[in-house]
Tab-separated table of C-alpha atoms in Angstrom:
chain	number	residue	atom	x	y	z
W	19	MET	CA	25.198	-59.322	110.310
W	20	VAL	CA	21.765	-57.760	110.746
W	21	SER	CA	19.086	-59.414	112.749
W	22	GLU	CA	15.443	-59.463	112.431
W	23	LYS	CA	14.581	-59.175	116.003
W	24	THR	CA	12.662	-56.484	117.157
W	25	ASN	CA	14.143	-53.892	119.495
W	26	GLN	CA	14.847	-55.196	122.782
W	27	SER	CA	15.500	-53.129	125.954
W	28	LYS	CA	18.188	-54.304	128.385
W	29	ASN	CA	19.142	-53.536	131.843
W	30	VAL	CA	23.096	-52.596	131.565
W	31	CYS	CA	25.815	-52.157	134.040
W	32	VAL	CA	28.920	-50.450	132.648
W	33	ILE	CA	31.815	-50.735	135.059
W	34	GLY	CA	33.965	-47.502	134.692
W	35	ALA	CA	33.455	-44.043	133.755
W	36	GLY	CA	36.563	-43.280	131.991
W	37	PRO	CA	36.850	-42.473	128.120
W	38	SER	CA	35.313	-46.077	127.231
W	39	GLY	CA	32.629	-46.127	129.802
W	40	ILE	CA	30.979	-42.887	129.286
W	41	VAL	CA	30.795	-43.512	125.452
W	42	ALA	CA	29.207	-47.009	126.317
W	43	ALA	CA	26.663	-45.399	128.443
W	44	ARG	CA	25.714	-42.883	125.715
W	45	GLU	CA	25.241	-45.672	122.953
W	46	LEU	CA	23.342	-47.942	125.431
W	47	ARG	CA	20.993	-45.142	126.411
W	48	LYS	CA	20.523	-43.801	122.740
W	49	GLU	CA	19.636	-47.769	121.860
W	50	GLY	CA	16.901	-47.680	124.474
W	51	HIS	CA	18.795	-49.426	127.141
W	52	LYS	CA	18.432	-48.973	131.086
W	53	VAL	CA	21.990	-48.045	131.907
W	54	ILE	CA	23.866	-47.653	135.200
W	55	VAL	CA	27.771	-46.948	135.341
W	56	LEU	CA	29.514	-47.842	138.525
W	57	GLU	CA	32.521	-45.615	139.045
W	58	GLN	CA	35.080	-45.980	141.996
W	59	ASN	CA	35.977	-42.656	141.806
W	60	HIS	CA	34.553	-39.218	142.496
W	61	ASP	CA	34.194	-37.991	139.074
W	62	ILE	CA	34.467	-39.339	135.411
W	63	GLY	CA	37.753	-39.630	133.497
W	64	GLY	CA	39.154	-42.835	134.481
W	65	GLN	CA	42.935	-42.348	133.525
W	66	TRP	CA	42.534	-38.931	133.131
W	67	LEU	CA	41.522	-38.093	136.508
W	68	TYR	CA	44.567	-37.323	138.162
W	69	ASP	CA	45.162	-38.463	141.796
W	70	ASP	CA	48.182	-38.037	143.986
W	71	GLN	CA	46.232	-38.597	146.937
W	72	ASN	CA	46.330	-42.228	147.149
W	73	VAL	CA	50.013	-42.650	145.983
W	74	GLU	CA	50.799	-43.163	149.689
W	75	GLY	CA	48.739	-45.714	150.488
W	76	GLU	CA	49.532	-47.781	147.374
W	77	ASP	CA	52.015	-50.577	147.142
W	78	PRO	CA	54.980	-49.171	145.369
W	79	LEU	CA	54.911	-52.123	142.818
W	80	GLY	CA	51.228	-52.385	142.461
W	81	ARG	CA	51.228	-55.893	143.785
W	82	ASN	CA	47.815	-56.111	145.197
W	83	PRO	CA	44.747	-57.065	142.727
W	84	PHE	CA	42.645	-54.327	144.116
W	85	LEU	CA	44.528	-51.227	143.683
W	86	LYS	CA	43.617	-48.018	145.620
W	87	LEU	CA	45.277	-45.955	143.002
W	88	HIS	CA	43.666	-46.297	139.315
W	89	SER	CA	45.078	-43.605	137.313
W	90	SER	CA	48.713	-43.665	136.272
W	91	VAL	CA	48.833	-40.062	134.930
W	92	TYR	CA	51.682	-38.028	136.401
W	93	SER	CA	51.568	-34.410	137.128
W	94	SER	CA	53.280	-32.992	133.959
W	95	LEU	CA	51.998	-35.258	131.534
W	96	ARG	CA	50.707	-34.260	128.158
W	97	VAL	CA	49.367	-36.121	125.606
W	98	ALA	CA	51.202	-37.552	122.618
W	99	SER	CA	48.696	-37.306	120.085
W	100	PRO	CA	47.510	-33.889	118.792
W	101	ARG	CA	43.906	-33.069	119.899
W	102	GLU	CA	42.361	-32.843	116.475
W	103	VAL	CA	42.732	-36.409	116.249
W	104	MET	CA	41.498	-37.467	119.685
W	105	GLY	CA	37.883	-36.400	119.754
W	106	TYR	CA	34.906	-38.865	119.350
W	107	THR	CA	33.373	-38.814	116.025
W	108	ASP	CA	30.635	-36.065	116.832
W	109	PHE	CA	32.288	-34.072	119.688
W	110	PRO	CA	35.630	-32.553	118.437
W	111	PHE	CA	38.334	-31.805	120.956
W	112	LEU	CA	37.847	-28.064	120.390
W	113	ILE	CA	40.245	-25.323	121.635
W	114	LYS	CA	38.477	-23.497	124.492
W	115	LYS	CA	39.202	-19.842	125.569
W	116	ASP	CA	40.802	-19.614	129.254
W	117	ARG	CA	41.966	-23.103	129.179
W	118	ASP	CA	44.825	-25.331	127.958
W	119	MET	CA	45.039	-24.176	124.058
W	120	ARG	CA	48.133	-26.186	123.165
W	121	ARG	CA	47.481	-28.850	120.293
W	122	PHE	CA	49.375	-31.284	122.743
W	123	PRO	CA	47.590	-30.430	125.958
W	124	SER	CA	48.020	-31.719	129.649
W	125	HIS	CA	46.029	-34.328	131.047
W	126	VAL	CA	43.990	-31.632	132.830
W	127	GLU	CA	42.414	-30.533	129.579
W	128	VAL	CA	41.702	-34.098	128.442
W	129	LEU	CA	39.729	-34.526	131.824
W	130	ARG	CA	38.036	-31.218	130.845
W	131	TYR	CA	36.911	-32.537	127.440
W	132	LEU	CA	35.654	-35.717	128.966
W	133	GLN	CA	33.627	-33.836	131.531
W	134	ASP	CA	32.358	-31.555	128.626
W	135	PHE	CA	31.373	-34.777	126.777
W	136	CYS	CA	29.278	-35.811	129.832
W	137	GLU	CA	27.436	-32.537	130.177
W	138	TRP	CA	26.687	-32.134	126.572
W	139	PHE	CA	24.991	-35.627	126.402
W	140	GLY	CA	23.548	-35.556	130.040
W	141	LEU	CA	25.299	-38.560	131.074
W	142	ARG	CA	26.153	-37.969	134.729
W	143	GLU	CA	22.536	-38.998	135.823
W	144	MET	CA	23.585	-42.604	134.792
W	145	ILE	CA	26.674	-42.657	137.014
W	146	LYS	CA	26.856	-43.924	140.521
W	147	PHE	CA	30.305	-42.534	141.702
W	148	ASN	CA	32.380	-43.694	144.574
W	149	THR	CA	31.065	-47.352	144.166
W	150	ARG	CA	33.880	-50.100	143.766
W	151	VAL	CA	33.000	-53.240	141.927
W	152	GLU	CA	33.744	-56.136	143.935
W	153	HIS	CA	32.379	-59.170	142.037
W	154	VAL	CA	30.686	-59.743	138.987
W	155	GLY	CA	29.316	-63.203	138.088
W	156	MET	CA	26.862	-65.250	136.220
W	157	LEU	CA	23.427	-65.497	137.991
W	158	ASP	CA	22.857	-68.974	137.153
W	159	ASP	CA	25.229	-71.911	135.850
W	160	ASN	CA	23.370	-72.162	132.344
W	161	GLY	CA	26.326	-73.137	130.474
W	162	GLY	CA	27.195	-69.759	129.437
W	163	CYS	CA	24.043	-69.590	127.020
W	164	ARG	CA	25.134	-66.196	125.347
W	165	ASN	CA	21.657	-65.047	124.582
W	166	ASP	CA	20.042	-65.239	128.133
W	167	SER	CA	22.748	-64.985	130.640
W	168	LYS	CA	22.360	-62.925	133.472
W	169	TRP	CA	24.914	-61.269	135.698
W	170	ILE	CA	25.144	-60.372	139.551
W	171	VAL	CA	27.003	-57.419	140.410
W	172	ARG	CA	28.233	-56.513	144.036
W	173	SER	CA	29.580	-53.452	144.680
W	174	LYS	CA	30.180	-51.201	147.579
W	175	GLU	CA	30.074	-47.381	148.269
W	176	LYS	CA	32.778	-45.646	149.662
W	177	ASN	CA	32.721	-45.392	153.678
W	178	CYS	CA	29.923	-47.859	153.400
W	179	ASP	CA	30.379	-51.121	154.991
W	180	LYS	CA	27.362	-53.107	153.421
W	181	ALA	CA	27.783	-54.447	149.637
W	182	VAL	CA	24.873	-54.043	147.297
W	183	GLU	CA	23.904	-56.805	144.876
W	184	GLU	CA	22.246	-56.044	141.604
W	185	VAL	CA	21.100	-58.260	138.546
W	186	PHE	CA	21.534	-57.348	135.146
W	187	ASP	CA	20.872	-58.631	131.577
W	188	ALA	CA	24.287	-57.379	130.643
W	189	VAL	CA	27.692	-55.992	131.748
W	190	VAL	CA	30.080	-53.817	129.683
W	191	VAL	CA	33.554	-53.833	131.293
W	192	ALA	CA	35.131	-50.562	130.648
W	193	THR	CA	37.940	-50.350	133.362
W	194	GLY	CA	40.948	-49.559	131.171
W	195	HIS	CA	44.153	-51.076	130.976
W	196	TYR	CA	46.880	-48.558	132.251
W	197	SER	CA	46.541	-49.486	136.109
W	198	GLN	CA	47.719	-52.763	137.081
W	199	PRO	CA	51.682	-52.683	136.735
W	200	LYS	CA	53.627	-55.314	135.014
W	201	LEU	CA	56.938	-55.980	136.578
W	202	PRO	CA	60.032	-57.758	134.977
W	203	SER	CA	61.787	-60.982	136.846
W	204	ILE	CA	65.012	-59.904	137.952
W	205	LYS	CA	67.111	-61.822	140.174
W	206	GLY	CA	67.549	-60.202	143.495
W	207	MET	CA	64.575	-57.894	142.893
W	208	ASP	CA	62.948	-59.504	146.061
W	209	THR	CA	65.972	-58.812	148.550
W	210	TRP	CA	66.955	-55.401	147.102
W	211	LYS	CA	67.012	-53.031	149.941
W	212	ARG	CA	66.644	-49.679	148.367
W	213	LYS	CA	63.742	-47.951	147.014
W	214	GLN	CA	61.712	-49.569	144.190
W	215	MET	CA	58.533	-48.453	142.401
W	216	HIS	CA	56.464	-48.873	139.427
W	217	SER	CA	56.097	-45.724	137.210
W	218	HIS	CA	52.054	-46.078	138.393
W	219	ILE	CA	52.748	-44.092	141.494
W	220	TYR	CA	55.376	-41.751	140.071
W	221	ARG	CA	53.855	-38.248	140.111
W	222	THR	CA	56.596	-35.579	140.216
W	223	PRO	CA	60.468	-35.142	140.049
W	224	GLU	CA	61.243	-33.434	143.483
W	225	PRO	CA	61.280	-36.755	145.568
W	226	PHE	CA	64.082	-37.805	143.346
W	227	HIS	CA	66.386	-34.826	144.249
W	228	ASN	CA	70.334	-35.861	144.095
W	229	GLU	CA	69.272	-39.495	143.752
W	230	VAL	CA	70.750	-42.052	141.606
W	231	VAL	CA	68.010	-43.387	139.620
W	232	VAL	CA	67.592	-46.366	137.010
W	233	LEU	CA	64.762	-46.349	134.743
W	234	VAL	CA	63.716	-49.762	133.739
W	235	GLY	CA	62.019	-49.413	130.052
W	236	ASN	CA	62.094	-46.606	127.506
W	237	SER	CA	58.717	-46.582	126.289
W	238	PHE	CA	56.617	-43.176	126.834
W	239	SER	CA	56.690	-43.175	130.499
W	240	GLY	CA	60.155	-44.107	130.752
W	241	GLN	CA	61.265	-40.861	128.083
W	242	ASP	CA	59.054	-38.515	129.966
W	243	ILE	CA	60.058	-39.314	133.567
W	244	ALA	CA	63.930	-39.571	132.331
W	245	ILE	CA	63.382	-35.793	130.690
W	246	GLU	CA	61.821	-34.612	133.801
W	247	LEU	CA	64.470	-35.935	136.330
W	248	VAL	CA	67.371	-34.288	134.338
W	249	GLY	CA	68.646	-31.320	136.399
W	250	VAL	CA	66.873	-32.988	139.491
W	251	ALA	CA	68.218	-36.522	140.147
W	252	LYS	CA	72.082	-36.758	140.465
W	253	GLU	CA	72.330	-39.325	137.712
W	254	ILE	CA	69.664	-40.932	135.623
W	255	HIS	CA	70.349	-44.538	134.239
W	256	ILE	CA	67.872	-46.020	131.424
W	257	SER	CA	67.870	-49.824	131.186
W	258	SER	CA	66.513	-50.707	127.805
W	259	ARG	CA	65.782	-54.434	126.631
W	260	SER	CA	67.273	-53.579	123.489
W	261	LEU	CA	69.444	-50.910	122.781
W	262	ASN	CA	68.508	-51.138	119.066
W	263	THR	CA	65.131	-49.477	120.202
W	264	ILE	CA	66.447	-46.380	121.187
W	265	THR	CA	64.922	-43.671	118.752
W	266	GLU	CA	66.648	-40.749	117.193
W	267	GLY	CA	64.856	-38.323	119.566
W	268	LEU	CA	65.997	-40.188	122.790
W	269	SER	CA	69.779	-40.652	121.650
W	270	LYS	CA	69.517	-36.592	121.021
W	271	ILE	CA	68.600	-36.137	124.573
W	272	ILE	CA	71.076	-38.611	126.056
W	273	SER	CA	73.849	-36.855	124.139
W	274	LYS	CA	72.736	-33.400	125.564
W	275	HIS	CA	72.952	-34.606	129.287
W	276	ASP	CA	76.061	-35.694	131.235
W	277	SER	CA	73.793	-36.990	133.937
W	278	LEU	CA	71.689	-39.311	131.784
W	279	HIS	CA	73.192	-42.694	130.756
W	280	LEU	CA	71.770	-45.663	128.807
W	281	HIS	CA	72.494	-49.468	129.515
W	282	PRO	CA	71.325	-52.910	128.623
W	283	GLN	CA	69.110	-54.965	130.656
W	284	ILE	CA	69.677	-55.657	134.388
W	285	GLU	CA	71.395	-58.971	135.202
W	286	THR	CA	70.713	-58.943	138.980
W	287	LEU	CA	70.157	-56.857	141.822
W	288	GLU	CA	72.465	-56.868	144.983
W	289	GLU	CA	71.624	-56.322	148.180
W	290	ASP	CA	74.249	-53.554	148.861
W	291	GLY	CA	72.352	-51.426	146.205
W	292	ARG	CA	74.523	-52.539	143.326
W	293	VAL	CA	72.424	-52.833	140.219
W	294	ILE	CA	74.488	-55.022	137.577
W	295	PHE	CA	73.623	-54.904	133.957
W	296	LYS	CA	74.010	-57.790	131.260
W	297	ASP	CA	77.193	-56.214	129.981
W	298	GLY	CA	78.811	-56.420	133.125
W	299	SER	CA	78.802	-52.811	134.031
W	300	TRP	CA	77.324	-51.760	137.498
W	301	LEU	CA	76.549	-48.955	139.524
W	302	LYS	CA	74.817	-48.197	143.206
W	303	ALA	CA	71.369	-46.736	142.773
W	304	ASP	CA	69.078	-45.000	145.232
W	305	THR	CA	65.810	-45.605	143.371
W	306	ILE	CA	64.552	-48.270	140.771
W	307	VAL	CA	61.659	-46.989	138.544
W	308	TYR	CA	59.984	-49.764	136.754
W	309	CYS	CA	58.364	-47.996	133.499
W	310	THR	CA	57.756	-51.566	132.210
W	311	GLY	CA	54.028	-51.127	131.098
W	312	TYR	CA	50.624	-52.646	132.642
W	313	SER	CA	49.035	-55.832	132.483
W	314	TYR	CA	45.071	-56.396	131.905
W	315	SER	CA	43.438	-57.179	135.377
W	316	PHE	CA	39.685	-57.597	135.916
W	317	PRO	CA	40.006	-58.908	139.707
W	318	PHE	CA	36.073	-58.715	140.164
W	319	LEU	CA	35.237	-60.922	137.346
W	320	ASP	CA	34.294	-64.644	137.458
W	321	THR	CA	33.401	-66.215	134.440
W	322	LYS	CA	34.082	-69.647	135.281
W	323	GLY	CA	36.986	-69.910	133.092
W	324	MET	CA	35.181	-68.441	129.969
W	325	VAL	CA	37.558	-65.521	129.941
W	326	VAL	CA	41.269	-65.965	130.961
W	327	VAL	CA	43.563	-62.951	131.589
W	328	ASP	CA	47.485	-62.833	131.161
W	329	ASP	CA	49.579	-60.086	130.912
W	330	ASP	CA	49.077	-59.265	127.215
W	331	ARG	CA	45.770	-61.143	126.291
W	332	VAL	CA	42.057	-61.000	127.368
W	333	GLY	CA	40.601	-64.174	125.818
W	334	PRO	CA	39.093	-65.490	123.861
W	335	LEU	CA	37.491	-62.260	122.581
W	336	PHE	CA	36.070	-61.762	119.175
W	337	GLU	CA	37.255	-58.503	117.707
W	338	HIS	CA	38.885	-57.583	120.915
W	339	THR	CA	35.332	-57.065	122.151
W	340	PHE	CA	32.970	-60.210	122.907
W	341	PRO	CA	33.805	-63.677	124.479
W	342	PRO	CA	32.068	-66.149	122.271
W	343	SER	CA	30.382	-68.135	124.963
W	344	LEU	CA	28.893	-65.061	126.686
W	345	ALA	CA	28.509	-62.609	123.976
W	346	PRO	CA	26.757	-60.296	123.831
W	347	SER	CA	25.609	-60.229	127.737
W	348	LEU	CA	29.451	-59.602	128.591
W	349	SER	CA	31.543	-57.327	126.651
W	350	PHE	CA	34.641	-55.093	126.920
W	351	ILE	CA	35.382	-51.895	125.821
W	352	GLY	CA	38.731	-50.402	125.565
W	353	ILE	CA	41.043	-53.530	125.361
W	354	PRO	CA	42.912	-52.668	122.402
W	355	LYS	CA	46.034	-50.789	122.133
W	356	LYS	CA	47.758	-48.308	119.361
W	357	ILE	CA	44.696	-47.173	118.276
W	358	LEU	CA	43.174	-43.693	118.210
W	359	GLY	CA	41.251	-44.567	121.430
W	360	PHE	CA	37.869	-42.421	121.819
W	361	PRO	CA	36.659	-43.093	118.096
W	362	PHE	CA	37.379	-46.566	118.441
W	363	PHE	CA	35.790	-47.154	121.962
W	364	GLU	CA	32.861	-45.373	120.197
W	365	SER	CA	32.331	-47.803	117.636
W	366	GLN	CA	32.662	-50.640	120.180
W	367	ALA	CA	30.211	-49.160	122.089
W	368	MET	CA	27.659	-48.712	119.243
W	369	TRP	CA	28.088	-52.450	118.285
W	370	VAL	CA	27.373	-53.628	122.137
W	371	ALA	CA	24.464	-51.524	122.160
W	372	GLN	CA	22.956	-52.702	118.952
W	373	LEU	CA	23.652	-56.292	119.742
W	374	LEU	CA	22.006	-55.986	122.978
W	375	SER	CA	18.786	-54.440	121.309
W	376	GLY	CA	18.633	-57.281	118.857
W	377	LYS	CA	19.387	-54.825	115.648
W	378	LYS	CA	22.551	-56.576	114.881
W	379	ALA	CA	23.675	-60.279	115.621
W	380	LEU	CA	27.115	-61.943	116.068
W	381	PRO	CA	28.190	-64.645	114.030
W	382	SER	CA	28.121	-68.458	115.026
W	383	TRP	CA	30.344	-69.488	118.040
W	384	ASP	CA	32.268	-71.657	115.666
W	385	GLU	CA	33.054	-68.582	113.208
W	386	MET	CA	34.035	-66.423	116.119
W	387	MET	CA	36.473	-68.947	117.603
W	388	LYS	CA	37.817	-69.402	114.218
W	389	SER	CA	38.376	-65.683	113.711
W	390	ILE	CA	39.974	-65.570	117.212
W	391	LYS	CA	42.447	-68.428	116.337
W	392	GLU	CA	43.594	-66.799	113.024
W	393	LEU	CA	44.250	-63.685	114.983
W	394	TYR	CA	46.367	-65.297	117.461
W	395	HIS	CA	48.151	-66.886	114.805
W	396	SER	CA	48.878	-63.699	112.683
W	397	LYS	CA	50.116	-61.892	116.000
W	398	GLU	CA	52.297	-64.554	117.175
W	399	VAL	CA	53.877	-64.848	113.723
W	400	ALA	CA	54.563	-61.240	113.673
W	401	GLY	CA	55.844	-61.033	117.292
W	402	ILE	CA	52.997	-58.578	118.200
W	403	PRO	CA	50.943	-58.454	121.386
W	404	THR	CA	47.267	-59.608	120.608
W	405	HIS	CA	45.699	-56.724	121.110
W	406	ASP	CA	48.173	-54.170	119.687
W	407	ILE	CA	46.427	-52.652	116.584
W	408	GLY	CA	48.398	-50.041	114.795
W	409	ASP	CA	46.037	-50.499	111.743
W	410	PHE	CA	43.972	-47.684	110.383
W	411	GLU	CA	42.651	-50.244	108.190
W	412	TYR	CA	41.195	-52.465	110.992
W	413	CYS	CA	39.714	-49.727	112.696
W	414	ASP	CA	37.785	-48.795	109.468
W	415	LYS	CA	36.778	-52.423	109.096
W	416	TYR	CA	35.775	-52.443	112.867
W	417	GLY	CA	33.655	-49.212	112.393
W	418	GLU	CA	31.589	-50.887	109.407
W	419	ASN	CA	29.901	-52.992	111.762
W	420	VAL	CA	27.719	-50.316	112.836
W	421	GLY	CA	27.804	-47.867	109.838
W	422	LEU	CA	30.576	-45.677	110.927
W	423	PRO	CA	32.254	-44.046	107.995
W	424	PRO	CA	36.011	-44.707	107.744
W	425	LEU	CA	38.401	-42.361	109.804
W	426	GLN	CA	38.928	-39.088	107.810
W	427	GLU	CA	42.300	-39.174	105.936
W	428	TRP	CA	43.414	-35.982	107.660
W	429	ARG	CA	43.022	-37.738	111.072
W	430	LYS	CA	45.249	-40.605	109.885
W	431	THR	CA	47.806	-38.347	108.594
W	432	LEU	CA	48.063	-36.140	111.341
W	433	CYS	CA	48.277	-39.123	113.799
W	434	ILE	CA	51.314	-40.476	111.689
W	435	THR	CA	53.090	-37.106	111.076
W	436	SER	CA	53.025	-36.410	115.059
W	437	ILE	CA	54.394	-40.166	115.488
W	438	VAL	CA	57.269	-39.173	113.053
W	439	ASN	CA	58.118	-36.240	114.976
W	440	SER	CA	57.941	-37.522	118.316
W	441	ILE	CA	60.538	-40.309	117.127
W	442	VAL	CA	63.042	-37.548	115.765
W	443	ASN	CA	62.102	-34.790	118.099
W	444	LEU	CA	61.213	-36.375	121.157
W	445	GLU	CA	61.979	-33.329	123.292
W	446	THR	CA	59.950	-30.741	121.396
W	447	PHE	CA	57.472	-32.549	119.156
W	448	ARG	CA	54.596	-31.567	121.154
W	449	ASP	CA	55.525	-27.674	120.719
W	450	SER	CA	57.178	-27.474	117.132
W	451	TRP	CA	55.528	-29.083	113.997
W	452	ASP	CA	55.514	-28.706	110.132
W	453	ASP	CA	51.817	-30.007	109.408
W	454	ASP	CA	50.070	-26.545	109.584
W	455	GLU	CA	48.604	-26.920	106.077
W	456	LEU	CA	47.131	-30.631	106.845
W	457	LEU	CA	45.949	-29.108	110.123
W	458	GLN	CA	44.096	-26.244	108.476
W	459	GLU	CA	42.530	-28.866	106.355
W	460	ALA	CA	41.371	-30.720	109.466
W	461	LEU	CA	39.831	-27.534	111.015
W	462	LYS	CA	37.781	-26.920	108.082
W	463	SER	CA	36.301	-30.268	107.998
W	464	PRO	CA	32.639	-30.887	109.077
W	465	HIS	CA	33.958	-32.619	112.093
W	466	PHE	CA	35.044	-29.201	113.401
W	467	THR	CA	32.860	-26.724	111.782
W	468	GLN	CA	29.604	-28.628	113.246
W	469	PHE	CA	30.440	-26.795	116.578
W	470	GLY	CA	32.768	-23.981	115.394
W	471	LEU	CA	36.735	-23.697	116.168
W	472	GLU	CA	36.367	-21.952	119.731
W	473	ASP	CA	33.803	-22.133	122.541
């Protein structure tokens, strides 16, 4: 919907300077808003800011609501999508000389790309680093009127005892969703005497030398860690919720290594170190690593129950972004999963900025709630978590809200071909592919030629 209101400048607080937070800052400023970004770390990047300094001080299972360690990136991590598809719409992820020039670069190169983005658009001046947000709440109990809610934000600088409180017209939550560990419920887990940890604090394979390691979960991190532990650990045992979900690529790797084994779910953990699986088989393990994903968590946020968070759902949110009772003064960027993240975050940021300026308006509360209920129903029928999208058509439709053109066909196809390649060739897909013709088409597109191919 388009509003007839004149442009309104708002005082906006963005929480987090990761990929969603920095693009939010850019779009808000572009729309004429006054913006401050509060970032708990010393630099931008969010998940992509590698951190091995706070690992020792973190609860191995991540059970604290306020974590010391934000990033879950491990030392060897490389992206699972080709760099060509990852960039923001007007800032391609270019190959640069004397840097990581691979198509599937390391986390270090992604951070450098985000740093380049900040420098190019002059965003650092808006960011307050080493500042942790402790509390965000409505200034007045006005029933959550979405048009004029103001927010009080309490934050504290690192090494400073005194908290600071500021009032904002709007708050954009951009803290990501790959930090707060999600843990399974396993009988005996609380009394098992040996080492247990979530993959959130995994960094390198060396601490597992000559150990018997059980990895719970076979998604991206579980697969990567399993491959990395081969040749270091004595034995690696992957426990999967469903053996039917094992990909061809993972099967190939298991068949190549005598030290790598596959099991069903864990039935119980015994105090003597035994891990008993649902098929009755068992082994004694030194360490269990839970590669079981992450929960949404906003421990600083108090909405008086208007936004409720459980493991897989933040809601109610209209289009995964706006709580109907509090929008547009409160919004979330970066909640959806299984998308091309950076371009989608950009479209979210543009919509938030234009709603706050009055250029656009949201549907009525009733219409938004109807849409949310329909989404919940469709996801539940399909057996899919609420915020898992995996749908280019939805992303294109979302972009229409702010006049963004559909994602380029080459971007969609490159994404799909890389996923297919990873399923079949898990160990080699980042370095071997057969989409060169499509790649050349992409590199000749306006998305890349606006800057040139190298810098």
